Short mmCIF file of C-alpha atoms in Angstrom, two decimals:
data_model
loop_
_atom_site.label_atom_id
_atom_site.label_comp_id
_atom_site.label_asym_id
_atom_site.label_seq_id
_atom_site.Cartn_x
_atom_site.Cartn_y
_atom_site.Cartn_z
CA UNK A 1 -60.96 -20.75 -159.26
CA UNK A 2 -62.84 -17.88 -158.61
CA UNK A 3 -63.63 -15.60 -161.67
CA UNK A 4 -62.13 -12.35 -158.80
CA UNK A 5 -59.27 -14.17 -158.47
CA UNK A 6 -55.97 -13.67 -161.05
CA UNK A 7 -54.36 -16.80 -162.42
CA UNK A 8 -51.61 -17.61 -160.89
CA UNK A 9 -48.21 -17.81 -163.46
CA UNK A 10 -45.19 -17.60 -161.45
CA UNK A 11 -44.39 -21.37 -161.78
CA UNK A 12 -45.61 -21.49 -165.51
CA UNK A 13 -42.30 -21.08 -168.32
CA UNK A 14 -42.59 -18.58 -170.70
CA UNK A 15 -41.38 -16.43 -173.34
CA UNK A 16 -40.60 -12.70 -174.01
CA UNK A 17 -40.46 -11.72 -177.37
CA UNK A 18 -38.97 -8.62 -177.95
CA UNK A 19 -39.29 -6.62 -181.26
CA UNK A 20 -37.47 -3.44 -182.04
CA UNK A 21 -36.63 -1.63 -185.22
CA UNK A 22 -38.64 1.62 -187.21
CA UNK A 23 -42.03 1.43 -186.81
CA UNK A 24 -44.77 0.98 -189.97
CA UNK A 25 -48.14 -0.46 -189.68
CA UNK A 26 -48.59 -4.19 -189.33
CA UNK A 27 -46.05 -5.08 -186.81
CA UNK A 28 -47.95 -6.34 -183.95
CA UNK A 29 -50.61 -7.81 -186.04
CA UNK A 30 -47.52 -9.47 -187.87
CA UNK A 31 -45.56 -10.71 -184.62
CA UNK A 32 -49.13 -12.00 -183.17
CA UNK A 33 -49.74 -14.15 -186.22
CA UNK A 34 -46.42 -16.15 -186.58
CA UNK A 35 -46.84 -16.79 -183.00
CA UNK A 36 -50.34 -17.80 -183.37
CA UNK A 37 -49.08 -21.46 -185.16
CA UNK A 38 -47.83 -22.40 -182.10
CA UNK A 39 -51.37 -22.27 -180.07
CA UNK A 40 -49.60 -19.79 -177.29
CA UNK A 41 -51.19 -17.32 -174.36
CA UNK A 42 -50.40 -13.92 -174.23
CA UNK A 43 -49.60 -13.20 -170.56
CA UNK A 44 -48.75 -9.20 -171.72
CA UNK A 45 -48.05 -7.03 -173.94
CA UNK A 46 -45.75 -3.70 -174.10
CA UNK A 47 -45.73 -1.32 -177.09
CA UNK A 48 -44.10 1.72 -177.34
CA UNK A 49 -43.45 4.25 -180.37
CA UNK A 50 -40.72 7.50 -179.94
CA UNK A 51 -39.59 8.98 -182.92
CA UNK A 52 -40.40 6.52 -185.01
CA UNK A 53 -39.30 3.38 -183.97
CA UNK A 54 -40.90 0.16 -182.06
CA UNK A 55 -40.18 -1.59 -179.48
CA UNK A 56 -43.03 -4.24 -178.85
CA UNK A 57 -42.62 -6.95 -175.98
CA UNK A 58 -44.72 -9.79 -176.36
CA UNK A 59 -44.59 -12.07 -172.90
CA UNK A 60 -46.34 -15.69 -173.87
CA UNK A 61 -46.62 -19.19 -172.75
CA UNK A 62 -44.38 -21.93 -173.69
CA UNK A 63 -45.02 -23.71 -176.75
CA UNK A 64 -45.39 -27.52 -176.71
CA UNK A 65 -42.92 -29.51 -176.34
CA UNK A 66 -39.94 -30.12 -178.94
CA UNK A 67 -41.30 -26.56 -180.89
CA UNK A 68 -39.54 -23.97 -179.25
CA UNK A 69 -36.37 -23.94 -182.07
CA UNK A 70 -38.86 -23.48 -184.65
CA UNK A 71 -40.91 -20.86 -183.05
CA UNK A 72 -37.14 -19.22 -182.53
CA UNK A 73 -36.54 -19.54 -185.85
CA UNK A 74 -39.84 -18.44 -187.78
CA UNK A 75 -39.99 -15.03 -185.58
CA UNK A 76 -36.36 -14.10 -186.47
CA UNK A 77 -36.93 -14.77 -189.57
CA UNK A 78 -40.03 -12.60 -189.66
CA UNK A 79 -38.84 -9.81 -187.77
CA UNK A 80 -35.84 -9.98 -190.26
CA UNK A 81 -38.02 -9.82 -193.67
CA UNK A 82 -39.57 -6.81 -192.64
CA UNK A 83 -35.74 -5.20 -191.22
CA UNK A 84 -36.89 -5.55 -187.46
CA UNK A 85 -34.70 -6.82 -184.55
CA UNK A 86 -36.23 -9.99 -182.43
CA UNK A 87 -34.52 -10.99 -179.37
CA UNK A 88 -35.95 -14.19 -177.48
CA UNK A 89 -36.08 -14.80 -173.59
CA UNK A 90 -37.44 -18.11 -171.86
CA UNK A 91 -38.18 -17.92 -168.29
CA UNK A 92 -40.70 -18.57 -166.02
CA UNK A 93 -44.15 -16.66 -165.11
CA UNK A 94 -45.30 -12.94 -165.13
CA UNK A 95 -43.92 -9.28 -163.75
CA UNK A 96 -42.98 -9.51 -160.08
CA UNK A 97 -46.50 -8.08 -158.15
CA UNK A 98 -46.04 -4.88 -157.98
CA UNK A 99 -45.42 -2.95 -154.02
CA UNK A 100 -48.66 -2.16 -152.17
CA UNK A 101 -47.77 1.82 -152.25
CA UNK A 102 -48.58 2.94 -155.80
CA UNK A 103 -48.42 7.00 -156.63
CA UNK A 104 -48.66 9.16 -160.27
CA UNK A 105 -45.92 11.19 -160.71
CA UNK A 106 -46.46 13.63 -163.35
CA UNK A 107 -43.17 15.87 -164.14
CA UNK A 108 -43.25 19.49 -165.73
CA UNK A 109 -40.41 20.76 -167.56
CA UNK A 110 -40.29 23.93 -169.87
CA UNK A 111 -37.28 22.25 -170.78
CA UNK A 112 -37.52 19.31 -168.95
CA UNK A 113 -33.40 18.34 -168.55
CA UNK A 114 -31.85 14.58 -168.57
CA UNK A 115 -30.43 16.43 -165.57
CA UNK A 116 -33.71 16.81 -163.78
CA UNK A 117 -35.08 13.64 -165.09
CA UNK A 118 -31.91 11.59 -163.19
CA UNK A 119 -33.02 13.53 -160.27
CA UNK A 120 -36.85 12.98 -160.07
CA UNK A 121 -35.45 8.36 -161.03
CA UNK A 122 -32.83 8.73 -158.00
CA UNK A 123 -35.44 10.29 -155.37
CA UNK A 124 -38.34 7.76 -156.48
CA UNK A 125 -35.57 5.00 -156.16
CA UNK A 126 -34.14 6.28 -152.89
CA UNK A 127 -37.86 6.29 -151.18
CA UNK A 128 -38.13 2.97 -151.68
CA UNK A 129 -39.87 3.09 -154.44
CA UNK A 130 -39.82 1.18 -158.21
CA UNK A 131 -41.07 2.64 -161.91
CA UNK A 132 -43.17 0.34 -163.30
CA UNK A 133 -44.15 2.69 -166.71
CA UNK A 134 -43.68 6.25 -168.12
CA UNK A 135 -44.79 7.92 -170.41
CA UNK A 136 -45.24 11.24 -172.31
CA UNK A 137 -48.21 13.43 -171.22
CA UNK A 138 -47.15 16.40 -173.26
CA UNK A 139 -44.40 18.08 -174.85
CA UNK A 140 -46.10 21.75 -175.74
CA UNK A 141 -45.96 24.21 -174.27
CA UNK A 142 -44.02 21.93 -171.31
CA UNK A 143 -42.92 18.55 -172.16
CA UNK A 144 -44.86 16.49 -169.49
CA UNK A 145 -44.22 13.37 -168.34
CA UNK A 146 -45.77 10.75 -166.08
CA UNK A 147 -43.86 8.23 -164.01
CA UNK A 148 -46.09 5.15 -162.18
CA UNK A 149 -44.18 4.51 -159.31
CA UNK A 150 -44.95 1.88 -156.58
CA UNK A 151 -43.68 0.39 -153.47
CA UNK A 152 -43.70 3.14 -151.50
CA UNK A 153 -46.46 4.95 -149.90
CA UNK A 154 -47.52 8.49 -151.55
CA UNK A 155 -46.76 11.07 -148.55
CA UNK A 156 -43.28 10.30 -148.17
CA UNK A 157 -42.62 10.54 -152.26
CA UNK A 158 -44.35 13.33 -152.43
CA UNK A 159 -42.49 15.05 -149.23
CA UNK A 160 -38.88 13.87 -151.19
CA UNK A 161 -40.04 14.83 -154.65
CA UNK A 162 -41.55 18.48 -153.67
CA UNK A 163 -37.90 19.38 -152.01
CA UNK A 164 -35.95 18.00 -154.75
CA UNK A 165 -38.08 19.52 -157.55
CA UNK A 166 -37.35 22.73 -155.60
CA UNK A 167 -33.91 22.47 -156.24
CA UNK A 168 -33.66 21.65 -159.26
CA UNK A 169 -36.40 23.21 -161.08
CA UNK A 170 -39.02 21.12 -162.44
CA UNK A 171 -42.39 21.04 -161.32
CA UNK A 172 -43.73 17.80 -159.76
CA UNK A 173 -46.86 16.78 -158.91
CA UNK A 174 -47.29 13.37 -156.44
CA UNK A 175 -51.13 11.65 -156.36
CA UNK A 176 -52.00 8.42 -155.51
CA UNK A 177 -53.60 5.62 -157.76
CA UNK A 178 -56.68 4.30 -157.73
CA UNK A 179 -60.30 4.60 -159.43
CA UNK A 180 -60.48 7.94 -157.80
CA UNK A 181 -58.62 9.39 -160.44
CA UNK A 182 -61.21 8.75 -163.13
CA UNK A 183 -64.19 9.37 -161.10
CA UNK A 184 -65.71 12.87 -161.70
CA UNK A 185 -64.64 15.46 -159.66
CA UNK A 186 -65.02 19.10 -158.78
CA UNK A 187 -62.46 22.18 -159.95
CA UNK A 188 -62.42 25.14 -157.65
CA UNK A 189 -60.18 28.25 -158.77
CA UNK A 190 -58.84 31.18 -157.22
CA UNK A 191 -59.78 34.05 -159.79
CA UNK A 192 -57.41 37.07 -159.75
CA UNK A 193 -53.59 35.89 -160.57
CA UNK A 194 -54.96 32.66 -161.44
CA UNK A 195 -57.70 32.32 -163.76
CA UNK A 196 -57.27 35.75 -165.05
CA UNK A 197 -53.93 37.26 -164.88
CA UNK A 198 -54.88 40.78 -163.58
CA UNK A 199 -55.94 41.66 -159.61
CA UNK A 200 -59.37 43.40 -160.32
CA UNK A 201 -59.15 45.73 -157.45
CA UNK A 202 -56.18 47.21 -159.46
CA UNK A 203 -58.26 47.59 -162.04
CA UNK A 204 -60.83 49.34 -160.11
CA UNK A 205 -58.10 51.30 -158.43
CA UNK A 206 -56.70 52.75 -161.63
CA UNK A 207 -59.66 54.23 -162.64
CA UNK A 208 -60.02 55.96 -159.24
CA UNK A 209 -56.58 56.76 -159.55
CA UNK A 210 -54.91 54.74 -156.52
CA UNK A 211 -53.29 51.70 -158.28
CA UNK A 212 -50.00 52.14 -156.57
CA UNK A 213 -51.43 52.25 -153.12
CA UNK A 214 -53.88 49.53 -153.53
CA UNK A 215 -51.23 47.17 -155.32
CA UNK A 216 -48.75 47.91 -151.81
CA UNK A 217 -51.76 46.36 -149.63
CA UNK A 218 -52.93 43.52 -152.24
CA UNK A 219 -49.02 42.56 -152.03
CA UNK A 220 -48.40 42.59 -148.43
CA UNK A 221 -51.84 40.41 -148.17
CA UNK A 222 -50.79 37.77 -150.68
CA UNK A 223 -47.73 37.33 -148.73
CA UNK A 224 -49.41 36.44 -145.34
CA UNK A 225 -48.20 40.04 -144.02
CA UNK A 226 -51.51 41.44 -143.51
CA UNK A 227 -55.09 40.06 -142.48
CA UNK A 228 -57.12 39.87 -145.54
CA UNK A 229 -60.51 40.75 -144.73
CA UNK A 230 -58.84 44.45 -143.23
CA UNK A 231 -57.01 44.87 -145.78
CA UNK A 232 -59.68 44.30 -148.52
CA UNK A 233 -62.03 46.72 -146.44
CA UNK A 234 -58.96 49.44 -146.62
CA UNK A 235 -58.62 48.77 -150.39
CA UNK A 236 -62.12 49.10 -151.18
CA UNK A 237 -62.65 52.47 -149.27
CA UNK A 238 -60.38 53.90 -151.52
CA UNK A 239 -62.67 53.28 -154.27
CA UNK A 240 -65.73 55.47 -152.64
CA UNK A 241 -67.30 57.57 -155.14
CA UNK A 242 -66.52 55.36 -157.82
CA UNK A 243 -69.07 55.52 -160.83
CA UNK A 244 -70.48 52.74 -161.38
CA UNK A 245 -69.87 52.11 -164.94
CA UNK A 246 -66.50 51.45 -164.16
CA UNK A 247 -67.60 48.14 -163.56
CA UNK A 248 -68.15 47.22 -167.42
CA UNK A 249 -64.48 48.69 -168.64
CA UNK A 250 -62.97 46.40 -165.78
CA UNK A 251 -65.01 43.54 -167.12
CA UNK A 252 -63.79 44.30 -170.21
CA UNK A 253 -60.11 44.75 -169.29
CA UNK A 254 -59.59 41.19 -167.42
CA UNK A 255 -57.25 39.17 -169.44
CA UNK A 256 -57.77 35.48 -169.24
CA UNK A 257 -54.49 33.60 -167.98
CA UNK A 258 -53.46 31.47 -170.65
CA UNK A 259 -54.74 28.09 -171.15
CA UNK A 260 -57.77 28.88 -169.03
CA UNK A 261 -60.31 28.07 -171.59
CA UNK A 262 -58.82 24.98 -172.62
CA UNK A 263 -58.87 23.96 -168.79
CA UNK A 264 -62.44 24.84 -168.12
CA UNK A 265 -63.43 23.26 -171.92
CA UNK A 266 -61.60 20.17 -171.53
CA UNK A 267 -63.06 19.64 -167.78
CA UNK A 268 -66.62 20.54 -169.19
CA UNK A 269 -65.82 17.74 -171.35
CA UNK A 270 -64.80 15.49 -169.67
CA UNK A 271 -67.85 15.34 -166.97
CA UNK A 272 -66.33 17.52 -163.90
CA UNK A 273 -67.94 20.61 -162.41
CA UNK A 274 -66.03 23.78 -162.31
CA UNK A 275 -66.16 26.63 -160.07
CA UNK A 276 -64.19 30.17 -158.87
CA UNK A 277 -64.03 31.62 -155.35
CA UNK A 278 -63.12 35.00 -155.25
CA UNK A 279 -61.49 37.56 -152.76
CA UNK A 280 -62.42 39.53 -155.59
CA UNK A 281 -66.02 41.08 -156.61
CA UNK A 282 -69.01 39.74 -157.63
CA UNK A 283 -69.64 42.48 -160.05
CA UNK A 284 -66.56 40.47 -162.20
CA UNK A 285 -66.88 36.70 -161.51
CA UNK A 286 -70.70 36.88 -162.26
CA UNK A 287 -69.64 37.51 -165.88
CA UNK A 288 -66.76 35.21 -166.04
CA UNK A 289 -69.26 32.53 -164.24
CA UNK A 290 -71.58 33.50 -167.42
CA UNK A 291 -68.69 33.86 -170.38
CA UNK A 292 -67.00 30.34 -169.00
CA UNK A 293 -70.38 28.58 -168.19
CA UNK A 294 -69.08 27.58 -165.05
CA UNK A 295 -70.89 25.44 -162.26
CA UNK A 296 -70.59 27.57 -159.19
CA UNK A 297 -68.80 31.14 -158.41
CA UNK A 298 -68.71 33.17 -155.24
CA UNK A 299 -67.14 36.88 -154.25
CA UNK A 300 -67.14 40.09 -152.26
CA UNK A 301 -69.48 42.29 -153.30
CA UNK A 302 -69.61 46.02 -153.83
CA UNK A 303 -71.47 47.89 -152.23
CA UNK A 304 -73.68 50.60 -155.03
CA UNK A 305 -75.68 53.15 -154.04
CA UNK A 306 -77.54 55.91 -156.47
CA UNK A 307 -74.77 54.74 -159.24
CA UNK A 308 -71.73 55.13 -157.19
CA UNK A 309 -69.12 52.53 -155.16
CA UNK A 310 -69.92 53.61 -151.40
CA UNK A 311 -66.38 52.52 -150.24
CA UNK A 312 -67.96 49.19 -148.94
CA UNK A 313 -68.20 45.31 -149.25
CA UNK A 314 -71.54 44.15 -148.85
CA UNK A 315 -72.57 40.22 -147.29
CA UNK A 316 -69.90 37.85 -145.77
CA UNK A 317 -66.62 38.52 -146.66
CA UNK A 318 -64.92 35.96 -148.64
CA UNK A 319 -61.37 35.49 -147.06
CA UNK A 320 -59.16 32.72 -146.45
CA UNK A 321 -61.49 30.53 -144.26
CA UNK A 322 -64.52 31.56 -146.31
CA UNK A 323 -62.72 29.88 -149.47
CA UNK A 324 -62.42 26.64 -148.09
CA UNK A 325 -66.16 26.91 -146.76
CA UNK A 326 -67.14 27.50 -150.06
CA UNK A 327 -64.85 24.64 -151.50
CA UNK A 328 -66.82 22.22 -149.02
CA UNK A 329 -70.34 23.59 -150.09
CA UNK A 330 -69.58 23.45 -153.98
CA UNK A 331 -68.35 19.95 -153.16
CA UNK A 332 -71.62 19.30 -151.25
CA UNK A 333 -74.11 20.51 -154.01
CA UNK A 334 -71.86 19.01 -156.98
CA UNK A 335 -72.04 15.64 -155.04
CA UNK A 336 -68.34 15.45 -154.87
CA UNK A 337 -66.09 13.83 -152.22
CA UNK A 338 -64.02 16.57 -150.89
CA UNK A 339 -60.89 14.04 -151.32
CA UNK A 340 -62.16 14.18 -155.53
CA UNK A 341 -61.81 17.95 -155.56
CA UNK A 342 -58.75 19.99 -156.82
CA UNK A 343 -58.31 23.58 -156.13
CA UNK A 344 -56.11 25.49 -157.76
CA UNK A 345 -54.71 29.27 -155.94
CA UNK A 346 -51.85 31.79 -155.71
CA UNK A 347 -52.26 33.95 -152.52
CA UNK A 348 -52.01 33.05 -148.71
CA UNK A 349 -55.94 33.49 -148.51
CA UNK A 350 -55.86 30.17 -150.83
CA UNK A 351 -54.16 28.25 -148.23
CA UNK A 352 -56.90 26.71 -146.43
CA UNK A 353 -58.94 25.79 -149.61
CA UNK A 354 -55.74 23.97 -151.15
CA UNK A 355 -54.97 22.02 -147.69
CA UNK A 356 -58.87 21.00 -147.56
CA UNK A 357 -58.91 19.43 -151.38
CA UNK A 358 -57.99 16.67 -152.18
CA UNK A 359 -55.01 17.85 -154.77
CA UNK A 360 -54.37 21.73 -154.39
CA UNK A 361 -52.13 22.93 -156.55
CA UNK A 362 -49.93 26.42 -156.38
CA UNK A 363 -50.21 28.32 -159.56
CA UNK A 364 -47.11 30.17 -159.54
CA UNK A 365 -47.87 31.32 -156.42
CA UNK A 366 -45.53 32.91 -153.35
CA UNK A 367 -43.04 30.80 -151.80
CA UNK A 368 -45.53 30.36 -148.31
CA UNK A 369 -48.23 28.83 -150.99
CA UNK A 370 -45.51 27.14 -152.96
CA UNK A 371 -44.35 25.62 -149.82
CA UNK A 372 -47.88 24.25 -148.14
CA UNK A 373 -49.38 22.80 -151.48
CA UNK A 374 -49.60 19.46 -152.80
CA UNK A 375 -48.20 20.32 -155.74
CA UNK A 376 -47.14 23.73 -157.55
CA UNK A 377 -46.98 24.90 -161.41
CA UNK A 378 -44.56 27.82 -162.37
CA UNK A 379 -45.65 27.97 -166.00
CA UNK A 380 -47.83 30.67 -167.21
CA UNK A 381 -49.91 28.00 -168.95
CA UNK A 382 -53.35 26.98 -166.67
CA UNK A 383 -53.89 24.10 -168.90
CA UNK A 384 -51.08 21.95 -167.89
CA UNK A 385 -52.98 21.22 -164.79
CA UNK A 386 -54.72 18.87 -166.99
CA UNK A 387 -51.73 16.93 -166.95
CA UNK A 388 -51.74 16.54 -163.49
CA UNK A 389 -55.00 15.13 -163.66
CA UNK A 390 -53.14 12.57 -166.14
CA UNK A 391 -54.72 14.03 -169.21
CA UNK A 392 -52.77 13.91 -172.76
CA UNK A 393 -51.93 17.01 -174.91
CA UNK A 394 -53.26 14.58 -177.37
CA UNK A 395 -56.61 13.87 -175.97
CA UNK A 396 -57.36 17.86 -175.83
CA UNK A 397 -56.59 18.46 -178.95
CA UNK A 398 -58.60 15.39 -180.15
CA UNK A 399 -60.99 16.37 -178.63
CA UNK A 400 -60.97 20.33 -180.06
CA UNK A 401 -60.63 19.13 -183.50
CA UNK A 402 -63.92 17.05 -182.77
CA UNK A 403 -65.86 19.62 -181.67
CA UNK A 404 -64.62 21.79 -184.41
#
């Protein structure tokens, strides 16, 4: 038999041990022992731990001939010196093979409901697909969890889960399997609602004392009403004579969403490249690019002249289409596959960079963005995209204590 190919175990009888009771060290290296007199194979093994008790699932060969009663006998009696349940199976071979269509769902909840949880089981079920695992990704500040679902193919689970999710809630996020998961990839962000929570032309605008009329246009724009690249020349030429310095109070009045440092640290870790794109200005994401140490940035530009804003942009405007151009070249320089990227936006001139990644994700964004992404987050926490990447709380914090 070729070494590529698995053994095959649907004809061969076996047993599945099942242990259950409140957990303590020892168990499995207890359960593997008394079954280690009878010369078995382990065909799998399932352990899981919630709130303090076990339940470990042991799925072996049959033992010889004429020793199965004892075998019974010695694990109950095991499992019942140490005040554990055991419960016994025979049968014959492994899991059924699993469907050919196999997808991550990963499910946010800030409470995540038994309600919403029957919801998300039903939907999976009635797409034709099966569960095969979950577990807990997270359960601060969202409790996060991650369903492996196959049998069906990924578009139509994710088309069923987005609508349903709507409705009830939660936030879902549909990807499919595979070794593309783990591979690096590339992390493009929209800057002003996402990565920082303020829109710096309002910032800008309030010291030239036009906020209100600014933040009417930067609305209208987000929503899709307006063309972006006239209404960003419109906002910016009510900035003209502008001093200069202005630009290092705005720099120092952007507020970093929360959770965006552990996002860019934890990626950093981790191996990916990270980088912004900006209908914003270059005079702010050049810093952030520097204070984050982020791979690759790219924004409007004001225009300066003899220490004062002129009113002007200066280069190619970064709009819509420009964002998903940049997306592609950051992809091309990091040595990415644009199907291993994930870009992450709020406003309608995101659209086109989250339809060209390969997972773009709404960060509480408007209903038009909500609507058109892969996936969308209504938390105010940037981190729990690492979830969607299938990333534990654990693992960050792991990894921060480390470091630290």
């Amino acid at each position: 038999m070729s070494a590529s190919q698995p053994p095959q175990t649907s004809d061969v009888p076996t047993l599945l041990v099942k242990i259950f009771g409140k957990d303590r060290p020892g168990i499995t290296a207890g359960l593997f022992d008394t079954l280690a007199a009878y010369s078995l194979d382990v065909v799998d093994i399932e352990q899981v731990v919630t709130r303090g008790r076990i339940v470990l699932c042991a799925l072996v060969t049959e033992p010889s001939p004429g020793t199965e009663g004892e075998l019974r006998a010695t694990v109950h009696s095991w499992a019942e010196s140490l005040r554990l349940q055991a419960e016994i199976i025979s049968g014959t071979g492994d899991n059924r093979p699993r469907g050919s269509g196999r997808s991550h769902v990963t499910v946010l909840g800030h409470p995540l409901t038994a309600e919403a949880t029957a919801a998300i089981a039903a939907t999976i079920t009635g797409t034709g697909g099966n569960i095969d695992r979950i577990f807990r990704l997270a359960k601060y500040p969202v409790t996060a969890v991650e369903f492996a679902v196959s049998g069906c193919p990924t578009e139509p689970l994710r088309t069923a889960l987005a609508i349903e999710s709507h409705e009830i809630g939660v936030d879902v996020a549909v990807v499919s399997a595979g070794l593309h998961r783990r591979a690096q990839r590339l992390v493009v962000m929209d800057v002003d609602s996402t990565l920082i929570q303020d829109e710096v032309i309002e910032l800008f605008a309030a010291h030239a004392g036009c906020e209100d009329q600014v933040a009417a246009v930067t609305e209208a724009a987000m929503r899709g009403e307006l063309d972006f690249e006239q209404s960003l020349h419109a906002r910016v030429a009510l900035l003209e004579g502008l001093d200069a310095s202005v630009v290092d109070k705005v720099r120092t009045e952007v507020r970093l969403t929360p959770g965006a440092r552990t996002l860019i640290r934890t990626l950093k870790r981790l191996g990916y490249q990270v980088g912004v794109v900006s209908g914003g200005f270059t005079q702010v994401t050049d810093d952030l690019k520097e204070r984050l140490a982020l791979d690759f940035a790219s924004a409007n530009t004001l225009e300066i002249v003899d220490g004062k804003l002129t009113g002007r942009v200066i280069g190619e405007v970064v709009d819509r289409a420009g964002k998903a151009r940049l997306l592609r070249r950051f992809a091309a320089e990091a040595g990415v596959p644009l199907a291993q990227t994930v870009a992450i936006g709020d406003g309608a001139n995101d659209l086109d960079m989250l339809n060209a990644a390969g997972l773009g994700v709404a960060f509480n964004a408007k209903p038009v963005v909500r609507k058109a992404a892969d996936t969308a987050v209504n938390v105010p926490f940037l981190d729990t995209v690492l979830y969607l990447l299938g990333i534990t709380r654990e693992e960050v914090e792991a990894a921060d204590v480390h470091e630290d």
